[in-house]
PDB file of C-alpha atoms in Angstrom:
ATOM      1  CA  MET C  15     -24.524 -17.108  32.040  1.00  0.00           C
ATOM      2  CA  LEU C  16     -22.353 -14.095  32.534  1.00  0.00           C
ATOM      3  CA  ARG C  17     -19.731 -13.458  29.899  1.00  0.00           C
ATOM      4  CA  LEU C  18     -16.640 -13.573  32.345  1.00  0.00           C
ATOM      5  CA  GLY C  19     -13.673 -11.091  31.796  1.00  0.00           C
ATOM      6  CA  ALA C  20     -11.101  -8.774  33.347  1.00  0.00           C
ATOM      7  CA  HIS C  21      -9.788  -5.307  33.066  1.00  0.00           C
ATOM      8  CA  GLU C  22      -6.324  -5.665  30.912  1.00  0.00           C
ATOM      9  CA  SER C  23      -3.684  -3.190  30.119  1.00  0.00           C
ATOM     10  CA  ILE C  24      -3.354  -1.369  26.857  1.00  0.00           C
ATOM     11  CA  ALA C  25       0.500  -1.083  27.110  1.00  0.00           C
ATOM     12  CA  GLY C  26       2.345  -1.510  24.032  1.00  0.00           C
ATOM     13  CA  GLY C  27      -0.732  -0.810  21.824  1.00  0.00           C
ATOM     14  CA  MET C  28      -4.340  -0.843  22.701  1.00  0.00           C
ATOM     15  CA  TYR C  29      -5.002  -4.084  20.570  1.00  0.00           C
ATOM     16  CA  LYS C  30      -2.505  -6.136  22.919  1.00  0.00           C
ATOM     17  CA  ALA C  31      -5.400  -6.033  25.677  1.00  0.00           C
ATOM     18  CA  PHE C  32      -7.039  -8.707  23.375  1.00  0.00           C
ATOM     19  CA  ASP C  33      -3.771 -11.118  23.503  1.00  0.00           C
ATOM     20  CA  ARG C  34      -3.809 -10.575  27.527  1.00  0.00           C
ATOM     21  CA  ALA C  35      -7.573 -11.010  27.820  1.00  0.00           C
ATOM     22  CA  ARG C  36      -7.362 -14.475  25.407  1.00  0.00           C
ATOM     23  CA  SER C  37      -4.220 -15.547  27.561  1.00  0.00           C
ATOM     24  CA  VAL C  38      -6.355 -15.782  30.860  1.00  0.00           C
ATOM     25  CA  GLY C  39      -9.419 -17.214  29.204  1.00  0.00           C
ATOM     26  CA  CYS C  40     -11.459 -13.803  28.950  1.00  0.00           C
ATOM     27  CA  GLU C  41     -14.802 -13.801  27.296  1.00  0.00           C
ATOM     28  CA  THR C  42     -15.209 -10.200  27.390  1.00  0.00           C
ATOM     29  CA  VAL C  43     -12.742  -7.279  28.366  1.00  0.00           C
ATOM     30  CA  GLN C  44     -12.418  -3.826  30.021  1.00  0.00           C
ATOM     31  CA  ILE C  45      -9.748  -1.426  28.788  1.00  0.00           C
ATOM     32  CA  PHE C  46      -8.922   2.219  29.509  1.00  0.00           C
ATOM     33  CA  VAL C  47      -8.867   4.073  26.244  1.00  0.00           C
ATOM     34  CA  LYS C  48      -6.374   6.516  27.067  1.00  0.00           C
ATOM     35  CA  PRO C  49      -3.756   6.786  30.160  1.00  0.00           C
ATOM     36  CA  ASN C  50      -5.849   6.661  33.175  1.00  0.00           C
ATOM     37  CA  ARG C  51      -3.749   9.032  35.019  1.00  0.00           C
ATOM     38  CA  SER C  52      -2.920  11.769  32.507  1.00  0.00           C
ATOM     39  CA  TRP C  53      -5.181  14.388  30.797  1.00  0.00           C
ATOM     40  CA  ALA C  54      -2.820  14.221  27.772  1.00  0.00           C
ATOM     41  CA  VAL C  55      -4.547  12.325  24.724  1.00  0.00           C
ATOM     42  CA  LYS C  56      -2.584  10.666  21.861  1.00  0.00           C
ATOM     43  CA  PRO C  57      -4.946  10.681  18.952  1.00  0.00           C
ATOM     44  CA  LEU C  58      -5.607   7.277  17.439  1.00  0.00           C
ATOM     45  CA  THR C  59      -4.397   6.324  14.265  1.00  0.00           C
ATOM     46  CA  GLU C  60      -6.037   4.201  11.503  1.00  0.00           C
ATOM     47  CA  ASP C  61      -3.554   1.578  12.317  1.00  0.00           C
ATOM     48  CA  ASP C  62      -4.196   1.749  15.822  1.00  0.00           C
ATOM     49  CA  VAL C  63      -8.024   1.254  14.985  1.00  0.00           C
ATOM     50  CA  ALA C  64      -7.504  -1.359  12.392  1.00  0.00           C
ATOM     51  CA  ARG C  65      -5.326  -3.629  14.710  1.00  0.00           C
ATOM     52  CA  PHE C  66      -7.887  -3.178  17.738  1.00  0.00           C
ATOM     53  CA  LYS C  67     -11.020  -4.277  15.358  1.00  0.00           C
ATOM     54  CA  ALA C  68      -8.984  -7.176  13.764  1.00  0.00           C
ATOM     55  CA  ARG C  69      -7.707  -8.559  17.128  1.00  0.00           C
ATOM     56  CA  ALA C  70     -11.390  -8.359  18.467  1.00  0.00           C
ATOM     57  CA  GLU C  71     -12.848 -10.262  15.573  1.00  0.00           C
ATOM     58  CA  GLU C  72      -9.938 -12.757  15.970  1.00  0.00           C
ATOM     59  CA  THR C  73     -10.287 -13.360  19.657  1.00  0.00           C
ATOM     60  CA  ASP C  74     -14.348 -13.249  19.725  1.00  0.00           C
ATOM     61  CA  ILE C  75     -13.814 -11.389  23.154  1.00  0.00           C
ATOM     62  CA  TYR C  76     -16.860  -8.915  23.474  1.00  0.00           C
ATOM     63  CA  PRO C  77     -18.351  -6.764  24.827  1.00  0.00           C
ATOM     64  CA  VAL C  78     -15.402  -4.142  24.783  1.00  0.00           C
ATOM     65  CA  ILE C  79     -15.744  -1.897  27.827  1.00  0.00           C
ATOM     66  CA  GLY C  80     -14.109   1.105  28.148  1.00  0.00           C
ATOM     67  CA  HIS C  81     -13.443   2.761  31.523  1.00  0.00           C
ATOM     68  CA  THR C  82     -13.284   6.513  31.705  1.00  0.00           C
ATOM     69  CA  SER C  83     -10.068   8.256  33.529  1.00  0.00           C
ATOM     70  CA  TYR C  84      -9.891   8.536  37.366  1.00  0.00           C
ATOM     71  CA  LEU C  85      -9.027  12.370  37.016  1.00  0.00           C
ATOM     72  CA  LEU C  86     -12.608  12.986  35.830  1.00  0.00           C
ATOM     73  CA  ASN C  87     -15.166  14.734  38.091  1.00  0.00           C
ATOM     74  CA  LEU C  88     -18.166  15.829  36.759  1.00  0.00           C
ATOM     75  CA  ALA C  89     -19.568  16.663  40.136  1.00  0.00           C
ATOM     76  CA  THR C  90     -17.261  19.341  41.284  1.00  0.00           C
ATOM     77  CA  LEU C  91     -17.975  22.989  41.461  1.00  0.00           C
ATOM     78  CA  ASP C  92     -14.588  23.770  40.208  1.00  0.00           C
ATOM     79  CA  GLU C  93     -15.685  25.228  36.845  1.00  0.00           C
ATOM     80  CA  ALA C  94     -12.298  24.331  35.127  1.00  0.00           C
ATOM     81  CA  LEU C  95     -12.103  20.941  36.313  1.00  0.00           C
ATOM     82  CA  TRP C  96     -15.792  20.386  35.357  1.00  0.00           C
ATOM     83  CA  ALA C  97     -15.242  21.498  32.040  1.00  0.00           C
ATOM     84  CA  ARG C  98     -12.051  19.334  31.493  1.00  0.00           C
ATOM     85  CA  SER C  99     -13.637  16.521  32.820  1.00  0.00           C
ATOM     86  CA  ARG C 100     -16.811  17.010  30.214  1.00  0.00           C
ATOM     87  CA  ASP C 101     -14.620  17.340  27.545  1.00  0.00           C
ATOM     88  CA  THR C 102     -12.266  14.656  28.524  1.00  0.00           C
ATOM     89  CA  LEU C 103     -15.486  12.309  28.674  1.00  0.00           C
ATOM     90  CA  ILE C 104     -16.388  13.371  25.133  1.00  0.00           C
ATOM     91  CA  VAL C 105     -13.141  12.478  23.704  1.00  0.00           C
ATOM     92  CA  GLU C 106     -12.990   9.090  25.641  1.00  0.00           C
ATOM     93  CA  LEU C 107     -16.568   8.348  24.089  1.00  0.00           C
ATOM     94  CA  GLU C 108     -15.200   9.249  20.644  1.00  0.00           C
ATOM     95  CA  ARG C 109     -12.651   6.932  21.147  1.00  0.00           C
ATOM     96  CA  CYS C 110     -14.774   4.068  22.139  1.00  0.00           C
ATOM     97  CA  GLU C 111     -17.073   4.483  19.108  1.00  0.00           C
ATOM     98  CA  VAL C 112     -14.187   4.497  16.559  1.00  0.00           C
ATOM     99  CA  LEU C 113     -12.845   1.222  18.180  1.00  0.00           C
ATOM    100  CA  GLY C 114     -16.489  -0.155  18.398  1.00  0.00           C
ATOM    101  CA  ALA C 115     -16.745  -0.693  22.471  1.00  0.00           C
ATOM    102  CA  SER C 116     -20.160  -1.027  23.439  1.00  0.00           C
ATOM    103  CA  TYR C 117     -19.681   0.791  26.736  1.00  0.00           C
ATOM    104  CA  LEU C 118     -17.804   3.398  28.607  1.00  0.00           C
ATOM    105  CA  VAL C 119     -17.978   3.075  32.571  1.00  0.00           C
ATOM    106  CA  LEU C 120     -18.023   6.322  34.668  1.00  0.00           C
ATOM    107  CA  HIS C 121     -17.848   7.029  38.023  1.00  0.00           C
ATOM    108  CA  PRO C 122     -20.466   9.806  38.824  1.00  0.00           C
ATOM    109  CA  GLY C 123     -18.093  12.093  40.580  1.00  0.00           C
ATOM    110  CA  SER C 124     -17.560  13.873  43.929  1.00  0.00           C
ATOM    111  CA  HIS C 125     -19.474  16.661  44.992  1.00  0.00           C
ATOM    112  CA  VAL C 126     -16.285  17.755  47.538  1.00  0.00           C
ATOM    113  CA  GLY C 127     -18.678  19.305  50.068  1.00  0.00           C
ATOM    114  CA  ALA C 128     -21.154  20.795  47.857  1.00  0.00           C
ATOM    115  CA  GLY C 129     -23.934  18.542  48.826  1.00  0.00           C
ATOM    116  CA  GLU C 130     -25.330  15.530  46.748  1.00  0.00           C
ATOM    117  CA  GLU C 131     -28.148  17.577  45.216  1.00  0.00           C
ATOM    118  CA  THR C 132     -25.842  19.783  43.761  1.00  0.00           C
ATOM    119  CA  GLY C 133     -23.286  17.302  42.905  1.00  0.00           C
ATOM    120  CA  LEU C 134     -26.006  15.206  41.010  1.00  0.00           C
ATOM    121  CA  ALA C 135     -27.250  18.304  38.953  1.00  0.00           C
ATOM    122  CA  ARG C 136     -23.511  19.075  38.109  1.00  0.00           C
ATOM    123  CA  VAL C 137     -23.326  15.476  36.673  1.00  0.00           C
ATOM    124  CA  ALA C 138     -26.601  15.662  34.815  1.00  0.00           C
ATOM    125  CA  ARG C 139     -25.777  18.874  33.190  1.00  0.00           C
ATOM    126  CA  ALA C 140     -22.287  17.541  32.087  1.00  0.00           C
ATOM    127  CA  LEU C 141     -23.911  14.366  30.986  1.00  0.00           C
ATOM    128  CA  GLY C 142     -26.374  16.377  28.697  1.00  0.00           C
ATOM    129  CA  GLN C 143     -23.519  18.179  27.272  1.00  0.00           C
ATOM    130  CA  VAL C 144     -21.669  15.044  26.221  1.00  0.00           C
ATOM    131  CA  HIS C 145     -24.971  13.572  24.733  1.00  0.00           C
ATOM    132  CA  THR C 146     -25.406  16.877  22.739  1.00  0.00           C
ATOM    133  CA  ALA C 147     -21.769  16.602  21.285  1.00  0.00           C
ATOM    134  CA  THR C 148     -22.189  12.824  20.400  1.00  0.00           C
ATOM    135  CA  GLN C 149     -25.558  12.439  18.722  1.00  0.00           C
ATOM    136  CA  GLY C 150     -25.860   8.891  17.084  1.00  0.00           C
ATOM    137  CA  PHE C 151     -23.107   7.327  18.955  1.00  0.00           C
ATOM    138  CA  ARG C 152     -23.569   3.516  19.606  1.00  0.00           C
ATOM    139  CA  THR C 153     -21.321   3.434  22.697  1.00  0.00           C
ATOM    140  CA  GLN C 154     -23.255   3.752  25.877  1.00  0.00           C
ATOM    141  CA  ILE C 155     -22.117   5.596  29.082  1.00  0.00           C
ATOM    142  CA  LEU C 156     -22.692   3.327  31.986  1.00  0.00           C
ATOM    143  CA  LEU C 157     -23.075   4.947  35.577  1.00  0.00           C
ATOM    144  CA  GLU C 158     -20.754   2.915  38.183  1.00  0.00           C
ATOM    145  CA  THR C 159     -22.195   1.941  41.669  1.00  0.00           C
ATOM    146  CA  THR C 160     -19.724   3.277  44.528  1.00  0.00           C
ATOM    147  CA  ALA C 161     -18.396   2.648  47.617  1.00  0.00           C
ATOM    148  CA  GLY C 162     -19.156   5.807  49.120  1.00  0.00           C
ATOM    149  CA  GLN C 163     -15.771   6.991  49.901  1.00  0.00           C
ATOM    150  CA  GLY C 164     -15.640  10.574  51.091  1.00  0.00           C
ATOM    151  CA  THR C 165     -18.100  12.391  49.316  1.00  0.00           C
ATOM    152  CA  SER C 166     -18.379  10.330  45.999  1.00  0.00           C
ATOM    153  CA  LEU C 167     -21.971   9.995  44.777  1.00  0.00           C
ATOM    154  CA  GLY C 168     -23.366   6.775  43.248  1.00  0.00           C
ATOM    155  CA  HIS C 169     -23.465   4.720  46.487  1.00  0.00           C
ATOM    156  CA  CYS C 170     -26.806   4.275  46.863  1.00  0.00           C
ATOM    157  CA  PHE C 171     -29.203   3.393  43.874  1.00  0.00           C
ATOM    158  CA  GLU C 172     -31.275   6.198  44.178  1.00  0.00           C
ATOM    159  CA  HIS C 173     -28.480   8.487  43.066  1.00  0.00           C
ATOM    160  CA  LEU C 174     -28.072   6.642  39.647  1.00  0.00           C
ATOM    161  CA  ALA C 175     -31.910   6.568  39.486  1.00  0.00           C
ATOM    162  CA  TRP C 176     -31.791  10.481  39.693  1.00  0.00           C
ATOM    163  CA  LEU C 177     -29.264  10.585  37.037  1.00  0.00           C
ATOM    164  CA  LEU C 178     -31.150   8.361  34.668  1.00  0.00           C
ATOM    165  CA  GLU C 179     -34.340  10.309  34.891  1.00  0.00           C
ATOM    166  CA  HIS C 180     -32.899  13.891  35.095  1.00  0.00           C
ATOM    167  CA  THR C 181     -30.037  13.799  32.611  1.00  0.00           C
ATOM    168  CA  PRO C 182     -30.953  15.050  29.102  1.00  0.00           C
ATOM    169  CA  GLU C 183     -31.320  11.988  26.712  1.00  0.00           C
ATOM    170  CA  GLY C 184     -30.984   9.953  30.000  1.00  0.00           C
ATOM    171  CA  GLU C 185     -32.336   7.039  27.856  1.00  0.00           C
ATOM    172  CA  ARG C 186     -29.038   6.640  26.674  1.00  0.00           C
ATOM    173  CA  LEU C 187     -27.393   6.002  29.882  1.00  0.00           C
ATOM    174  CA  GLY C 188     -27.059   2.518  31.440  1.00  0.00           C
ATOM    175  CA  VAL C 189     -25.576   1.169  34.894  1.00  0.00           C
ATOM    176  CA  CYS C 190     -22.336  -0.763  35.785  1.00  0.00           C
ATOM    177  CA  LEU C 191     -22.841  -2.483  39.197  1.00  0.00           C
ATOM    178  CA  ASP C 192     -19.542  -3.023  41.207  1.00  0.00           C
ATOM    179  CA  THR C 193     -19.891  -5.920  43.979  1.00  0.00           C
ATOM    180  CA  CYS C 194     -17.234  -4.556  46.204  1.00  0.00           C
ATOM    181  CA  HIS C 195     -18.658  -0.985  45.695  1.00  0.00           C
ATOM    182  CA  VAL C 196     -22.438  -2.171  46.604  1.00  0.00           C
ATOM    183  CA  PHE C 197     -21.377  -4.082  49.310  1.00  0.00           C
ATOM    184  CA  ALA C 198     -18.997  -1.549  51.052  1.00  0.00           C
ATOM    185  CA  ALA C 199     -22.179   0.910  50.656  1.00  0.00           C
ATOM    186  CA  GLY C 200     -24.153  -1.463  52.718  1.00  0.00           C
ATOM    187  CA  TYR C 201     -25.945  -3.778  50.219  1.00  0.00           C
ATOM    188  CA  GLU C 202     -25.825  -7.741  51.257  1.00  0.00           C
ATOM    189  CA  LEU C 203     -24.983  -9.921  48.859  1.00  0.00           C
ATOM    190  CA  ARG C 204     -23.879 -12.999  50.818  1.00  0.00           C
ATOM    191  CA  THR C 205     -26.893 -14.652  51.857  1.00  0.00           C
ATOM    192  CA  PRO C 206     -29.939 -15.521  49.785  1.00  0.00           C
ATOM    193  CA  ALA C 207     -32.320 -13.621  51.241  1.00  0.00           C
ATOM    194  CA  GLY C 208     -29.724 -10.425  51.551  1.00  0.00           C
ATOM    195  CA  TYR C 209     -28.696 -11.081  47.614  1.00  0.00           C
ATOM    196  CA  ALA C 210     -32.597 -11.282  46.775  1.00  0.00           C
ATOM    197  CA  ALA C 211     -33.043  -7.919  48.590  1.00  0.00           C
ATOM    198  CA  THR C 212     -30.733  -6.042  46.999  1.00  0.00           C
ATOM    199  CA  MET C 213     -31.470  -6.950  43.650  1.00  0.00           C
ATOM    200  CA  GLU C 214     -35.190  -6.175  44.314  1.00  0.00           C
ATOM    201  CA  ALA C 215     -34.055  -2.862  45.317  1.00  0.00           C
ATOM    202  CA  PHE C 216     -32.046  -2.439  42.360  1.00  0.00           C
ATOM    203  CA  ASP C 217     -34.981  -3.396  40.085  1.00  0.00           C
ATOM    204  CA  ARG C 218     -37.517  -1.230  41.948  1.00  0.00           C
ATOM    205  CA  THR C 219     -35.140   1.788  42.060  1.00  0.00           C
ATOM    206  CA  ILE C 220     -33.277   1.926  38.556  1.00  0.00           C
ATOM    207  CA  GLY C 221     -34.673  -1.235  36.859  1.00  0.00           C
ATOM    208  CA  MET C 222     -32.750  -4.544  35.711  1.00  0.00           C
ATOM    209  CA  ALA C 223     -33.324  -3.368  32.075  1.00  0.00           C
ATOM    210  CA  ARG C 224     -30.770  -0.624  32.594  1.00  0.00           C
ATOM    211  CA  LEU C 225     -27.948  -2.865  34.106  1.00  0.00           C
ATOM    212  CA  LYS C 226     -25.714  -3.406  31.084  1.00  0.00           C
ATOM    213  CA  ALA C 227     -22.463  -4.903  32.863  1.00  0.00           C
ATOM    214  CA  LEU C 228     -21.098  -6.013  36.216  1.00  0.00           C
ATOM    215  CA  HIS C 229     -17.521  -5.532  38.025  1.00  0.00           C
ATOM    216  CA  LEU C 230     -16.772  -8.513  39.810  1.00  0.00           C
ATOM    217  CA  ASN C 231     -14.567  -7.909  42.865  1.00  0.00           C
ATOM    218  CA  ASP C 232     -14.566  -9.280  46.455  1.00  0.00           C
ATOM    219  CA  CYS C 233     -14.281  -6.497  49.242  1.00  0.00           C
ATOM    220  CA  LYS C 234     -11.388  -6.013  51.685  1.00  0.00           C
ATOM    221  CA  GLY C 235     -13.838  -4.001  53.836  1.00  0.00           C
ATOM    222  CA  ASP C 236     -16.861  -5.333  55.608  1.00  0.00           C
ATOM    223  CA  LEU C 237     -20.353  -4.763  54.841  1.00  0.00           C
ATOM    224  CA  GLY C 238     -20.929  -0.637  54.974  1.00  0.00           C
ATOM    225  CA  SER C 239     -17.277  -0.105  55.366  1.00  0.00           C
ATOM    226  CA  ARG C 240     -17.627   2.719  52.881  1.00  0.00           C
ATOM    227  CA  LYS C 241     -14.264   1.634  51.649  1.00  0.00           C
ATOM    228  CA  ASP C 242     -13.255   1.130  47.919  1.00  0.00           C
ATOM    229  CA  ARG C 243     -10.662  -1.870  48.475  1.00  0.00           C
ATOM    230  CA  HIS C 244     -10.775  -4.593  45.988  1.00  0.00           C
ATOM    231  CA  ALA C 245      -9.961  -8.350  46.889  1.00  0.00           C
ATOM    232  CA  HIS C 246      -9.658 -11.705  44.849  1.00  0.00           C
ATOM    233  CA  ILE C 247     -12.877 -13.382  44.562  1.00  0.00           C
ATOM    234  CA  GLY C 248     -13.584 -15.312  47.792  1.00  0.00           C
ATOM    235  CA  GLN C 249     -10.722 -13.738  49.590  1.00  0.00           C
ATOM    236  CA  GLY C 250     -12.582 -10.748  50.654  1.00  0.00           C
ATOM    237  CA  HIS C 251     -15.779 -10.079  53.101  1.00  0.00           C
ATOM    238  CA  ILE C 252     -18.525 -10.923  50.180  1.00  0.00           C
ATOM    239  CA  GLY C 253     -16.846 -14.411  49.886  1.00  0.00           C
ATOM    240  CA  LEU C 254     -17.788 -17.489  47.350  1.00  0.00           C
ATOM    241  CA  ASP C 255     -21.563 -17.588  48.404  1.00  0.00           C
ATOM    242  CA  GLY C 256     -22.019 -13.927  47.256  1.00  0.00           C
ATOM    243  CA  PHE C 257     -20.627 -14.641  43.716  1.00  0.00           C
ATOM    244  CA  ARG C 258     -22.522 -17.924  43.919  1.00  0.00           C
ATOM    245  CA  HIS C 259     -25.651 -16.158  43.632  1.00  0.00           C
ATOM    246  CA  LEU C 260     -24.384 -13.491  41.075  1.00  0.00           C
ATOM    247  CA  VAL C 261     -22.995 -16.281  38.408  1.00  0.00           C
ATOM    248  CA  ASN C 262     -26.340 -18.334  38.852  1.00  0.00           C
ATOM    249  CA  ASP C 263     -28.756 -15.501  38.524  1.00  0.00           C
ATOM    250  CA  PRO C 264     -30.583 -15.973  35.001  1.00  0.00           C
ATOM    251  CA  ARG C 265     -31.513 -12.495  35.015  1.00  0.00           C
ATOM    252  CA  LEU C 266     -27.717 -11.576  34.349  1.00  0.00           C
ATOM    253  CA  ALA C 267     -27.359 -14.017  31.754  1.00  0.00           C
ATOM    254  CA  GLY C 268     -25.338 -12.622  28.735  1.00  0.00           C
ATOM    255  CA  LEU C 269     -24.081  -9.645  30.627  1.00  0.00           C
ATOM    256  CA  PRO C 270     -20.540  -8.928  31.039  1.00  0.00           C
ATOM    257  CA  GLY C 271     -18.789  -9.787  34.366  1.00  0.00           C
ATOM    258  CA  VAL C 272     -15.244  -8.117  34.711  1.00  0.00           C
ATOM    259  CA  LEU C 273     -12.645  -8.812  37.118  1.00  0.00           C
ATOM    260  CA  GLU C 274     -10.867  -5.573  38.337  1.00  0.00           C
ATOM    261  CA  THR C 275      -8.651  -7.379  41.091  1.00  0.00           C
ATOM    262  CA  PRO C 276      -5.285  -6.906  41.690  1.00  0.00           C
ATOM    263  CA  LYS C 277      -2.497  -8.759  39.435  1.00  0.00           C
ATOM    264  CA  SER C 278       1.188  -9.116  38.776  1.00  0.00           C
ATOM    265  CA  ASP C 279       2.699  -9.341  35.236  1.00  0.00           C
ATOM    266  CA  ASP C 280       2.073 -13.125  34.547  1.00  0.00           C
ATOM    267  CA  LEU C 281      -1.927 -12.617  35.278  1.00  0.00           C
ATOM    268  CA  HIS C 282      -2.054 -15.845  36.900  1.00  0.00           C
ATOM    269  CA  GLU C 283      -4.538 -14.000  39.420  1.00  0.00           C
ATOM    270  CA  ASP C 284      -6.938 -13.224  36.542  1.00  0.00           C
ATOM    271  CA  ARG C 285      -6.925 -17.059  35.454  1.00  0.00           C
ATOM    272  CA  GLU C 286      -7.436 -18.158  39.383  1.00  0.00           C
ATOM    273  CA  ASN C 287     -10.192 -15.413  39.644  1.00  0.00           C
ATOM    274  CA  LEU C 288     -11.978 -16.536  36.561  1.00  0.00           C
ATOM    275  CA  ALA C 289     -11.517 -20.237  37.325  1.00  0.00           C
ATOM    276  CA  ARG C 290     -12.777 -19.698  40.722  1.00  0.00           C
ATOM    277  CA  LEU C 291     -15.953 -17.807  39.181  1.00  0.00           C
ATOM    278  CA  ARG C 292     -16.750 -20.473  36.780  1.00  0.00           C
ATOM    279  CA  SER C 293     -16.486 -23.133  39.521  1.00  0.00           C
ATOM    280  CA  LEU C 294     -19.340 -21.719  41.235  1.00  0.00           C
ATOM    281  CA  ARG C 295     -21.776 -22.215  38.197  1.00  0.00           C
ATOM    282  CA  GLU C 296     -24.389 -24.709  38.895  1.00  0.00           C
ATOM    283  CA  THR C 297     -24.884 -26.882  35.732  1.00  0.00           C
TER     284      THR C 297
END
């Protein structure tokens, strides 16, 4: 079975994400390892790291997944932004490594009109430099599937397969499949035949062995809408049947599946979405 969890806030201290995760019944958790809307990075202290690792052990919530800042764009032709994105990715990967996070999820980026081939080449070059700067790291970068809004890369499995093949030390990369994004990009999940075809295409193009995590989000837009709009489980166009296929797929057993759905301060939405997903499991 999937290890189910949610993205939780690090407000008040990174270790507090585990308290929030435990309160809603998470088995795994995703966090930002730095403020996601700012380039600024406050160094981690020994106390920060010790508290984080202690709470991880106490709660037995694993694996820990980091998510990169939304400011990063490794596909851009803007040299200053490209270099800043690369350098910030290195910092975020270093933080994940110190904290013991297994994965760091990355959106491939947007080519902003330069074209897909040019954008993908920029991403591969940046990732190669990141790999050179982080030799021996255990934390693995996961390329995330995207919805295809604007000029974003990663909306087709072929984009990610190209990056896995052409990035220096590409064997260090994995993939995170976002249900909302792939559905918005045009991959069917709702019917048994559609789900089977989508997963077969993923396996043929990327390989199931490269799938390391999933984002479990329903989709406000319809199939192929190319809109990245997350909805609560069963309240979007994917619906409960699509998630029933996922939670009962034996190929996904043991992988982390993380909610990125809207939530209020009391986190009741996370509890409800996790309960809904667990109710779909067939014993």
